[in-house]
Amino acid sequence: MKKDLISKKYQEKIKSFSYFNKRYYNDNVSEITDSEYDNLKKTILDLEKKYSFLNSKDSPAKIVGYKPSKNFKKASHRVPMLSLANAFSESDLLNFEKKILNFLSHNLDSDIYYSAEPKIDGISASLLYKDGKLTQGLSRGDGKEGEDITTNLSTIKDIPKFIQSKDFPKEIDIRGEVFIKNSDFNNLKEKFANPRNAASGSLRQKNPLDTKKIPLKFIAYTFGFEKGLKINNQFDYLKKLSEWGFKTNPLNKLITGIKNLLKNYDEVEKNRANLDFDIDGIVYKINDFALQKRLGYVGNAPRWAIAHKFSSDKAISKILDIDIQIGRTGALTPVAKIKPINIGGVLVSNATLHNEDEINRKDIRIGDTVTIERAGDVIPHILSVDVKKRLKNIPKFIFPNKCPSCGSKTIKEFNSITKKKDAVRRCSSEGYFCEKISIEKLKHFVSKDAFNIDGFGKKIVENFWSLGLIKYPQDIFRLDYKKIEKLEGWGNLSVKNLKYSIDDKKKISFERFIFSLGIRHIGLENAKLLSKYFGSFSKFKNLSKNKKYAELLNVDGIGETQVNSLKTFFSNKMNIGVLNELEKILIISNAAIEKKDGLLKNKTFLVTGKLNGISRAEVKSLIEENSGTTVSTVSKKLNFLIVGDKPTKRKVENANELEIKIIDQNQFLKMLNKTS
């Protein structure tokens, strides 16, 4: 790789790292998972190690946290609050200990004692005491300078305001972690993504009275500056903290030997599900303070400590219940309600069980202790069951033979291709007879690739259904706005906006209308094929009368599966009734004649982020009308990445690496000789 390309790649990684640091430390937002953040950090450090010409003041090797917020007065840490190096495997720990022994000129078989302390996933804070009195409290900030949040920290009951013990140092900077218990977070989860974000946001309120309302906790674990501390090692210091009135982690241990560290690591990880606070690893500190002093620091981290991180995509939890969810096509999907657990910075409380066969194959039962996996954007799922921890007499889970919503018989359809029954069990009702199916159909009807009604989201659908305002799609266009205006949370302006959004969508393209109906196996691409074949809505609806289904097999891309779904749909009187009513209300445009030599011929596009005044569906439509193609992922086949507000950073990074042209909304419209 050429030097300029290496530098370009490095600077892009640094830019991303700085952005995510700001979002995490300053804005209390986790845009990427812990594992993605750690990987980004490691990539930068590996590049710096491999290429000596790479250097940046914003490198993770040089910075800690993020610069203090302008909302608070700044103050310097007398002893910097540094970060820790990470370990992910046994070899990392062996290498860590080997470096320590070599530095100290000890034999490689010498015993090193470590204080092993579970790493709470919270917000670091520094408490300065003078003559036993709390005089100042600081955030970590950038490690050298923090925010003065003394008044906010003083609202936390776990933090002693005055210590009268005779052996308490004349002056000491006690450090620890501010966090929120998972049980307390349940009342805050509508406002915050996870307990860590909740703690950070609460601790940095401008008004201390707002902070006081939040059940923040504090656990102490180290110190910075000290004057008069008469203790020689970390483990004794932790004991003394408890005597002085500070809370410490009950899982702290004194351990020697890497094998014993790993054994403790496994035990703590298995016990994570039973804790009422989030931990993301275990910190190992050389116990002896004299050895810590000899070892000193390298870069922005101590040589004498390391954080052994838990798997960023796996965790152990307990199944509290199994819920059966019903989709718009009648599919019954089992979902495990688990004891909330933090996986890679995301609080997970649900895990998919896929289907009945999966439950039987893994013998998953309510009350089981299980390993949950969440990799990237994949829905969390259960990897395995710890049968040894299963209580006696826990019954097997019996999948329902009747739909939990409408009581119809549940069936497994025979697949003519595989010659087997499908793994998915479905509600046998058709049309809008089943309540859950109807609600999901309505959600699909208003979704972005269908009618895309602004301000008519999933929660609105559920609320209006429960109030009897809607039951069928046509009801959306015949809402009683006077009734809605009287509902809690609605006013004259919001109702007017809703009415405008609905009226604005009474005109729709033929292909999006077909897609909006939620016919099984008829996705957006198949809807496009059908719209081109029929040309108009009247010809499509007439299929219920002429029953020329066999002719559809001549359409490239339409097979027996899709034809059978259309037969089922049109054989249901309720569906025909819905089509008749919608025909009275809507203007359904005929299929557009495809341009073969449009302005975007042979060009591929991908949209990321929110666009201004134009939906993604409309952009896709414009691209296709002008002979272009849309794709769903960044690859070498992509020509243009259209970037809106708050784009997916990973897509932007990948596009830069592949040297794909990145354009904004205005640049795209100029390609069509349009302006926004």
XYZ file of C-alpha atoms in Angstrom:
676
model
C 0.000 0.000 0.000
C 1.346 3.462 -0.918
C 2.348 5.862 1.838
C -0.330 8.440 0.941
C -3.071 5.772 0.929
C -1.905 4.487 4.320
C -1.951 8.036 5.726
C -5.405 8.655 4.246
C -6.779 5.450 5.778
C -5.145 6.321 9.140
C -6.580 9.858 9.212
C -10.070 8.523 8.400
C -9.799 6.085 11.321
C -8.604 8.901 13.607
C -11.503 11.095 12.478
C -13.987 8.297 13.208
C -12.370 7.616 16.596
C -12.619 11.304 17.579
C -16.252 11.455 16.449
C -17.285 8.366 18.454
C -15.336 9.631 21.474
C -17.248 12.906 21.387
C -20.595 11.114 21.011
C -19.783 8.733 23.891
C -18.100 10.994 26.431
C -19.669 14.360 25.613
C -23.104 13.538 24.176
C -23.794 10.324 26.164
C -24.606 8.457 22.948
C -23.176 5.066 21.892
C -23.384 5.008 18.088
C -21.275 1.852 17.822
C -20.908 -1.166 20.081
C -18.042 -1.586 22.561
C -16.488 -4.245 20.331
C -16.593 -1.977 17.266
C -15.006 0.829 19.321
C -12.279 -1.505 20.642
C -11.593 -2.795 17.119
C -11.311 0.749 15.765
C -8.900 1.654 18.563
C -6.819 -1.495 17.954
C -6.691 -0.844 14.188
C -5.241 2.638 14.803
C -2.664 1.372 17.297
C -1.662 -1.480 14.962
C -1.208 0.969 12.075
C 0.985 3.228 14.255
C 3.043 0.230 15.316
C 3.505 -0.961 11.726
C 4.174 2.447 10.121
C 6.403 4.795 12.132
C 5.456 7.830 10.005
C 1.854 7.744 11.314
C 1.215 10.167 14.150
C -1.738 12.153 15.497
C -2.462 14.163 18.604
C -5.889 12.466 18.611
C -4.466 8.943 18.656
C -5.907 6.592 21.330
C -2.282 6.160 22.448
C -2.234 9.820 23.505
C -5.726 10.723 24.665
C -8.130 9.628 27.376
C -11.868 10.290 27.231
C -12.843 13.635 25.702
C -12.302 17.314 26.478
C -14.548 18.638 29.274
C -17.945 20.098 28.402
C -18.364 23.883 28.205
C -21.431 23.543 30.424
C -19.236 23.086 33.524
C -16.226 24.827 35.019
C -12.994 22.979 34.271
C -10.448 21.809 36.840
C -7.137 19.960 36.540
C -6.499 16.509 37.980
C -3.400 16.653 40.201
C -2.694 13.091 39.087
C -3.981 12.276 35.573
C -6.914 9.856 35.221
C -5.503 7.451 32.656
C -7.024 4.685 30.578
C -6.122 0.981 30.664
C -4.736 -1.370 28.043
C -7.127 -4.190 27.099
C -6.702 -7.959 27.163
C -9.041 -10.319 25.339
C -7.349 -13.714 25.698
C -5.064 -15.896 27.801
C -2.122 -15.045 25.537
C -2.723 -11.312 26.148
C -2.521 -11.911 29.908
C 0.585 -14.096 29.632
C 2.256 -11.382 27.545
C 1.194 -8.717 30.079
C 2.754 -10.637 32.984
C 5.890 -11.494 30.986
C 6.516 -7.802 30.258
C 6.090 -6.979 33.953
C 8.560 -9.664 35.058
C 11.097 -8.613 32.415
C 10.798 -4.956 33.425
C 11.317 -5.852 37.097
C 14.107 -8.361 36.230
C 12.193 -11.103 38.071
C 12.297 -14.774 37.178
C 9.535 -15.758 34.764
C 8.145 -18.216 37.356
C 7.868 -15.535 40.078
C 4.487 -15.129 41.768
C 2.735 -11.844 41.060
C -0.304 -10.952 43.174
C -3.132 -9.111 41.467
C -6.130 -7.271 42.796
C -8.866 -8.544 40.442
C -11.720 -6.017 40.330
C -14.841 -6.343 38.128
C -15.004 -3.318 35.831
C -18.310 -1.494 36.268
C -19.644 0.083 33.081
C -20.367 3.560 34.394
C -18.869 7.061 34.581
C -15.504 7.676 36.254
C -15.409 10.345 38.935
C -12.725 11.803 41.192
C -13.501 12.980 44.760
C -11.084 15.312 46.541
C -11.144 15.214 50.373
C -9.281 17.661 52.636
C -9.238 17.018 56.374
C -11.997 14.441 55.862
C -14.323 16.836 54.017
C -15.449 16.446 50.407
C -14.297 19.661 48.715
C -14.442 18.893 45.009
C -15.750 16.311 42.542
C -14.541 16.017 38.953
C -15.407 13.979 35.887
C -12.628 12.196 33.975
C -12.762 14.687 31.091
C -9.679 14.199 28.910
C -7.728 12.642 31.777
C -5.782 15.801 32.556
C -8.699 18.155 33.019
C -12.257 17.331 34.122
C -15.601 19.010 34.682
C -16.325 20.339 38.156
C -19.539 18.467 39.021
C -19.185 18.693 42.807
C -22.791 19.692 43.489
C -24.143 16.863 41.338
C -21.873 14.245 42.922
C -22.884 15.501 46.361
C -26.469 14.337 45.692
C -25.314 10.673 45.570
C -25.987 8.963 48.911
C -23.104 6.472 48.459
C -20.559 9.312 48.536
C -19.569 10.307 52.120
C -19.554 14.083 52.609
C -17.394 13.973 55.758
C -15.142 11.206 57.115
C -14.085 11.250 60.752
C -11.787 8.178 60.816
C -8.451 8.975 62.449
C -6.478 7.056 59.806
C -8.104 8.877 56.894
C -5.429 10.769 54.891
C -5.087 14.507 55.383
C -5.676 14.915 51.661
C -6.719 12.298 49.078
C -8.314 12.057 45.659
C -10.594 8.988 45.813
C -11.701 7.627 42.472
C -14.512 5.356 41.439
C -17.470 4.746 39.169
C -20.900 6.360 39.133
C -23.558 3.971 37.824
C -27.236 3.014 37.878
C -28.522 -0.377 38.946
C -30.325 -2.347 36.257
C -33.414 -2.608 38.464
C -33.516 1.198 38.791
C -32.871 1.648 35.071
C -36.200 -0.035 34.255
C -37.932 3.238 35.145
C -35.601 5.254 32.880
C -35.226 3.052 29.793
C -37.685 5.140 27.758
C -35.239 8.061 27.959
C -31.835 6.325 27.709
C -30.315 3.511 25.628
C -28.565 1.796 28.556
C -27.622 2.337 32.238
C -24.235 3.825 31.328
C -25.822 6.557 29.187
C -28.403 7.168 31.905
C -25.673 7.652 34.528
C -23.690 10.003 32.281
C -26.697 12.086 31.295
C -27.958 12.323 34.870
C -24.599 13.235 36.352
C -24.132 16.126 33.941
C -27.435 17.895 34.536
C -27.072 21.648 34.952
C -29.507 21.573 37.862
C -28.320 19.340 40.780
C -31.965 18.865 41.817
C -32.504 16.979 38.529
C -29.516 14.759 39.324
C -30.865 14.113 42.819
C -34.018 12.548 41.339
C -31.940 9.811 39.663
C -30.895 6.766 41.801
C -27.156 7.072 41.107
C -24.683 4.807 42.937
C -20.933 5.086 43.523
C -18.290 2.388 43.941
C -14.729 3.397 44.911
C -11.677 1.512 43.626
C -8.513 3.640 43.448
C -6.923 7.008 44.302
C -4.968 9.736 42.529
C -3.158 12.328 44.625
C -2.690 11.432 48.299
C -1.079 12.930 51.368
C -0.887 10.740 54.460
C -2.082 7.368 53.082
C -0.499 4.630 55.214
C -1.333 1.540 53.144
C 1.089 -0.574 51.085
C -1.128 -2.444 48.642
C -4.306 -2.219 46.599
C -6.301 -4.969 48.315
C -5.764 -3.473 51.784
C -6.728 -0.092 50.328
C -10.049 -1.543 49.120
C -10.721 -2.905 52.621
C -9.912 0.465 54.121
C -12.318 2.201 51.717
C -15.136 0.094 53.192
C -14.091 1.052 56.729
C -14.179 4.716 55.711
C -17.776 4.398 54.513
C -17.330 3.895 50.771
C -19.054 1.154 48.802
C -16.668 -1.268 47.055
C -17.265 -4.098 44.632
C -18.209 -7.283 46.539
C -16.542 -9.406 43.829
C -13.035 -7.984 44.349
C -10.408 -10.718 44.892
C -6.661 -11.106 45.512
C -5.291 -13.641 43.019
C -1.944 -14.977 41.843
C -1.249 -16.870 38.620
C -2.758 -16.398 35.153
C -4.659 -19.711 35.360
C -6.396 -18.522 38.522
C -7.183 -15.152 36.919
C -8.850 -16.998 34.028
C -10.791 -19.247 36.404
C -12.110 -16.210 38.293
C -12.892 -14.486 34.969
C -15.084 -17.433 33.893
C -16.878 -17.532 37.257
C -17.617 -13.798 37.222
C -18.793 -13.860 33.594
C -21.206 -16.725 34.369
C -22.503 -14.736 37.343
C -23.080 -11.508 35.374
C -26.762 -12.284 34.841
C -27.310 -12.334 38.618
C -25.745 -8.903 39.188
C -27.841 -5.764 39.440
C -25.218 -3.633 37.690
C -23.346 -3.847 34.384
C -19.740 -5.015 34.220
C -17.770 -5.308 30.986
C -14.641 -7.067 32.235
C -12.191 -7.435 35.113
C -9.328 -5.060 35.905
C -6.097 -6.662 37.135
C -3.786 -4.413 39.172
C -0.404 -5.344 40.602
C -1.274 -5.461 44.290
C 1.990 -4.033 45.673
C 2.098 -0.205 45.536
C 5.926 -0.214 45.528
C 5.934 -2.410 42.414
C 3.310 -0.154 40.816
C 5.602 2.820 41.385
C 8.597 0.994 39.855
C 6.614 -0.094 36.806
C 5.254 3.376 36.096
C 3.416 4.247 32.879
C 3.719 3.830 29.154
C 1.838 6.307 26.944
C -1.490 7.050 28.622
C -1.788 3.754 30.530
C -0.106 2.181 33.577
C 2.251 -0.789 33.012
C 0.911 -2.387 36.186
C -2.770 -2.760 35.239
C -4.858 -4.183 32.418
C -8.584 -4.617 31.677
C -9.613 -8.169 30.724
C -12.728 -7.471 28.640
C -15.678 -9.856 28.434
C -16.783 -11.108 25.054
C -18.338 -8.095 23.359
C -20.990 -10.119 21.580
C -21.913 -12.790 24.138
C -23.290 -12.836 27.666
C -25.048 -15.152 30.089
C -28.584 -14.422 31.295
C -31.779 -16.094 32.458
C -35.038 -16.657 30.559
C -37.883 -15.029 32.473
C -40.626 -15.866 29.974
C -41.272 -16.878 26.355
C -43.589 -14.607 24.387
C -45.215 -15.572 21.077
C -45.294 -12.685 18.595
C -47.456 -12.780 15.449
C -46.371 -11.119 12.215
C -48.444 -9.720 9.342
C -48.168 -13.033 7.435
C -49.350 -14.999 10.482
C -45.912 -16.346 11.422
C -45.602 -17.189 15.131
C -42.187 -16.079 16.378
C -41.118 -17.071 19.908
C -39.171 -14.381 21.788
C -37.315 -15.014 25.040
C -37.805 -12.341 27.696
C -34.467 -12.426 29.485
C -33.048 -10.752 32.559
C -31.552 -7.551 31.025
C -27.843 -7.901 30.293
C -25.345 -5.495 28.717
C -23.813 -6.935 25.537
C -21.304 -4.684 23.810
C -22.809 -1.503 25.255
C -26.388 -2.455 24.391
C -28.879 -3.473 27.071
C -30.533 -6.651 25.827
C -33.836 -7.835 27.334
C -35.217 -9.874 24.399
C -33.707 -12.674 22.314
C -35.278 -14.390 19.327
C -35.860 -18.135 19.534
C -36.507 -18.279 15.764
C -39.174 -21.016 15.661
C -40.663 -24.081 17.323
C -38.008 -26.439 15.901
C -35.215 -24.293 17.374
C -36.800 -24.426 20.851
C -37.143 -28.210 20.658
C -33.648 -28.749 19.244
C -31.956 -26.735 22.009
C -34.532 -27.770 24.642
C -35.056 -24.160 25.744
C -37.284 -23.672 28.792
C -38.546 -20.787 30.904
C -36.154 -20.358 33.853
C -33.078 -21.630 31.979
C -29.650 -20.001 32.233
C -28.537 -19.324 28.663
C -25.741 -17.804 26.591
C -26.968 -14.893 24.446
C -25.160 -13.726 21.323
C -25.479 -10.325 19.673
C -23.074 -9.755 16.794
C -23.200 -6.402 14.984
C -26.744 -5.560 13.929
C -27.936 -9.168 14.218
C -30.957 -9.683 16.495
C -29.805 -11.237 19.808
C -30.363 -14.986 19.906
C -29.716 -17.887 22.278
C -26.603 -19.915 21.561
C -26.898 -22.567 24.246
C -28.549 -23.655 27.498
C -26.610 -24.425 30.682
C -28.529 -27.585 31.596
C -26.459 -28.013 34.772
C -28.061 -24.862 36.195
C -31.611 -25.941 35.320
C -33.886 -26.293 38.330
C -35.717 -29.576 38.803
C -39.262 -29.987 37.480
C -39.013 -27.122 34.936
C -41.474 -28.234 32.225
C -40.739 -28.275 28.503
C -42.084 -25.336 26.528
C -45.142 -26.371 24.501
C -45.667 -24.339 21.353
C -49.337 -23.233 20.969
C -51.557 -25.189 18.582
C -53.994 -22.272 18.586
C -53.209 -18.662 17.730
C -52.743 -16.675 20.996
C -54.501 -13.734 19.318
C -57.601 -15.121 17.570
C -57.752 -18.783 18.604
C -57.449 -20.086 15.044
C -55.587 -23.325 14.480
C -51.824 -22.912 13.943
C -50.319 -24.854 11.048
C -47.011 -25.764 9.473
C -47.301 -25.579 5.713
C -45.848 -28.228 3.411
C -43.000 -26.924 1.263
C -43.218 -28.456 -2.234
C -39.567 -27.623 -2.916
C -37.982 -29.154 0.205
C -40.724 -31.812 0.505
C -40.889 -30.998 4.212
C -43.098 -29.012 6.525
C -41.934 -25.446 7.171
C -40.124 -24.736 10.428
C -42.413 -21.734 11.017
C -45.865 -22.296 12.505
C -48.552 -19.859 11.329
C -52.004 -18.654 12.277
C -54.418 -20.170 9.748
C -56.798 -17.187 9.652
C -56.930 -15.027 6.531
C -57.632 -11.385 5.791
C -58.155 -9.195 8.862
C -59.799 -11.734 11.166
C -56.806 -12.058 13.549
C -56.202 -8.930 15.652
C -52.404 -9.254 15.823
C -52.083 -9.939 12.098
C -54.330 -6.947 11.339
C -52.242 -4.599 13.480
C -49.021 -5.766 11.812
C -50.639 -5.405 8.367
C -51.579 -1.802 9.210
C -48.040 -1.069 10.411
C -46.758 -2.406 7.102
C -49.356 -0.362 5.189
C -48.036 2.954 6.581
C -44.329 1.956 6.506
C -41.729 3.936 4.544
C -41.635 1.696 1.443
C -45.450 1.554 1.344
C -47.554 4.690 2.005
C -44.818 6.323 4.099
C -47.264 8.455 6.105
C -45.219 10.930 8.120
C -46.092 10.922 11.831
C -48.075 7.672 11.596
C -45.701 5.234 13.256
C -46.129 1.816 14.842
C -47.194 3.179 18.230
C -49.864 5.368 16.622
C -51.225 2.309 14.798
C -51.418 0.336 18.062
C -53.001 3.242 19.944
C -55.621 3.998 17.275
C -56.455 0.281 16.989
C -56.995 -0.053 20.740
C -59.299 2.992 20.654
C -61.315 1.541 17.770
C -60.332 4.343 15.384
C -58.901 1.979 12.760
C -59.430 -1.658 11.826
C -58.857 -1.748 8.066
C -56.463 0.265 5.837
C -59.285 2.440 4.465
C -60.059 3.613 8.027
C -56.748 5.534 8.007
C -58.163 7.856 5.340
C -61.495 8.269 7.174
C -60.265 9.123 10.652
C -62.433 11.089 13.074
C -60.016 13.972 13.714
C -62.317 15.584 16.287
C -62.003 12.476 18.463
C -58.211 12.411 18.009
C -57.910 16.081 19.039
C -59.426 15.178 22.430
C -56.870 12.419 23.074
C -54.003 12.955 25.504
C -50.899 14.208 23.712
C -52.830 15.501 20.708
C -53.733 19.097 19.936
C -55.118 21.163 17.103
C -51.730 21.593 15.377
C -50.624 17.949 15.654
C -53.999 16.757 14.330
C -53.752 19.179 11.393
C -50.263 17.872 10.627
C -51.504 14.270 10.746
C -54.439 15.066 8.454
C -52.113 16.811 5.999
C -49.720 13.815 5.995
C -52.558 11.348 5.343
C -54.222 13.463 2.644
C -50.842 13.957 0.981
C -50.490 10.190 0.541
C -53.828 9.585 -1.168
C -51.909 9.521 -4.412
C -49.533 6.566 -4.664
C -47.564 4.656 -7.286
C -48.984 1.299 -8.370
C -45.949 -0.727 -7.255
C -45.925 0.775 -3.746
C -49.651 0.188 -3.436
C -49.201 -3.539 -4.230
C -46.383 -3.713 -1.672
C -48.503 -1.929 0.969
C -51.090 -4.730 0.932
C -48.626 -6.997 2.755
C -49.289 -10.039 0.571
C -47.059 -12.876 1.684
C -43.958 -13.375 -0.518
C -44.685 -10.118 -2.399
C -41.862 -7.782 -1.456
C -41.005 -4.476 -3.100
C -39.133 -6.073 -6.002
C -41.996 -8.492 -6.764
C -44.456 -5.596 -6.462
C -42.484 -3.750 -9.152
C -42.617 -6.797 -11.453
C -46.382 -7.157 -10.933
C -47.031 -3.441 -11.485
C -45.169 -3.559 -14.818
C -47.070 -6.706 -15.862
C -50.572 -5.439 -15.010
C -49.940 -1.778 -15.783
C -52.966 -0.565 -13.809
C -54.779 -1.212 -10.546
C -58.040 -2.203 -12.292
C -56.306 -5.030 -14.181
C -54.616 -6.181 -10.961
C -57.917 -6.233 -9.038
C -59.613 -8.063 -11.897
C -57.381 -11.048 -11.127
C -59.973 -12.038 -8.514
C -62.525 -12.502 -11.300
C -60.587 -13.776 -14.324
C -58.278 -15.956 -12.169
C -55.524 -15.908 -14.797
C -52.908 -16.924 -12.240
C -51.085 -19.383 -14.530
C -50.124 -16.532 -16.866
C -48.153 -14.884 -14.060
C -45.612 -17.702 -14.231
C -44.422 -16.135 -17.499
C -43.245 -13.050 -15.556
C -39.509 -13.330 -14.941
C -39.008 -13.325 -11.155
C -42.509 -14.530 -10.259
C -42.765 -18.208 -9.312
C -45.280 -20.665 -7.902
C -44.743 -19.403 -4.359
C -45.749 -15.839 -5.289
C -48.665 -17.048 -7.475
C -50.060 -19.184 -4.641
C -49.855 -16.189 -2.290
C -51.825 -14.063 -4.773
C -54.450 -16.840 -5.097
C -54.853 -16.943 -1.321
C -55.103 -13.156 -1.100
C -57.722 -12.773 -3.851
C -59.804 -15.718 -2.616
C -60.524 -13.846 0.630
C -63.677 -11.689 0.499
C -62.383 -9.368 3.227
C -59.300 -8.524 1.130
C -61.478 -7.779 -1.909
C -63.612 -5.511 0.264
C -60.496 -3.607 1.371
C -59.404 -3.158 -2.285
C -62.862 -1.857 -3.258
C -62.879 0.694 -0.427
C -59.333 1.884 -1.132
C -60.191 2.314 -4.808
C -62.858 4.867 -3.796
C -60.364 6.922 -1.804
C -56.986 6.704 -3.527
C -55.448 7.820 -6.777
C -53.291 4.866 -7.798
C -51.065 5.859 -10.703
C -50.417 3.415 -13.524
C -47.032 1.729 -13.782
C -44.323 4.063 -15.085
C -42.852 3.268 -18.467
C -39.273 2.267 -17.824
C -36.559 4.427 -19.353
C -33.770 2.328 -20.795
C -31.439 5.253 -21.518
C -32.064 7.480 -18.529
C -29.601 9.928 -16.936
C -28.441 7.315 -14.408
C -27.960 4.403 -16.786
C -25.416 1.796 -15.542
C -24.977 3.670 -12.223
C -25.610 2.176 -8.771
C -26.628 4.097 -5.635
C -27.017 3.584 -1.896
C -28.639 6.044 0.528
C -27.563 6.445 4.170
C -28.897 8.964 6.683
C -32.004 11.142 6.683
C -32.665 13.261 3.607
C -34.327 16.684 3.629
C -37.869 16.854 2.223
C -37.613 13.630 0.266
C -37.982 10.033 1.417
C -35.608 7.202 0.625
C -38.430 5.454 -1.212
C -38.841 8.496 -3.467
C -35.094 8.630 -4.131
C -35.100 4.931 -5.075
C -38.021 5.582 -7.386
C -36.184 8.500 -9.058
C -33.091 6.360 -9.534
C -35.023 3.520 -11.135
C -37.098 5.877 -13.314
C -33.810 7.179 -14.715
C -32.352 3.725 -15.475
C -30.204 3.575 -12.330
C -29.994 0.785 -9.763
C -30.162 0.819 -5.960
C -28.162 -1.588 -3.789
C -28.324 -2.375 -0.073
C -24.628 -2.650 0.864
C -21.338 -0.881 0.218
C -19.232 -2.901 -2.216
C -17.082 -2.413 -5.317
C -20.307 -2.558 -7.359
C -21.477 0.727 -5.792
C -20.855 3.951 -7.760
C -22.392 6.600 -5.471
C -23.143 6.768 -1.736
C -25.815 9.431 -1.090
C -25.274 10.797 2.427
C -27.945 12.558 4.467
C -28.146 13.661 8.103
C -26.694 11.217 10.667
C -25.444 8.604 8.171
C -24.262 5.133 9.180
C -20.580 5.768 9.903
C -19.564 2.236 8.915
C -21.004 2.740 5.406
C -19.163 6.043 5.002
C -15.886 4.471 6.190
C -16.279 1.502 3.844
C -17.059 3.824 0.934
C -13.908 5.848 1.652
C -11.800 2.707 1.823
C -13.176 1.496 -1.531
C -12.790 5.030 -2.976
C -16.507 5.202 -3.831
C -17.806 8.691 -4.639
C -19.767 10.175 -1.727
C -22.396 12.783 -2.636
C -25.050 14.739 -0.786
C -28.728 15.231 -1.652
C -28.138 18.352 -3.774
C -25.389 16.692 -5.813
C -27.713 13.761 -6.509
C -30.542 16.042 -7.663
C -28.135 17.930 -9.934
C -27.408 14.618 -11.660
C -31.114 14.584 -12.584
C -31.077 18.271 -13.542
C -33.195 18.955 -10.458
C -32.639 21.169 -7.419
C -33.866 20.575 -3.867
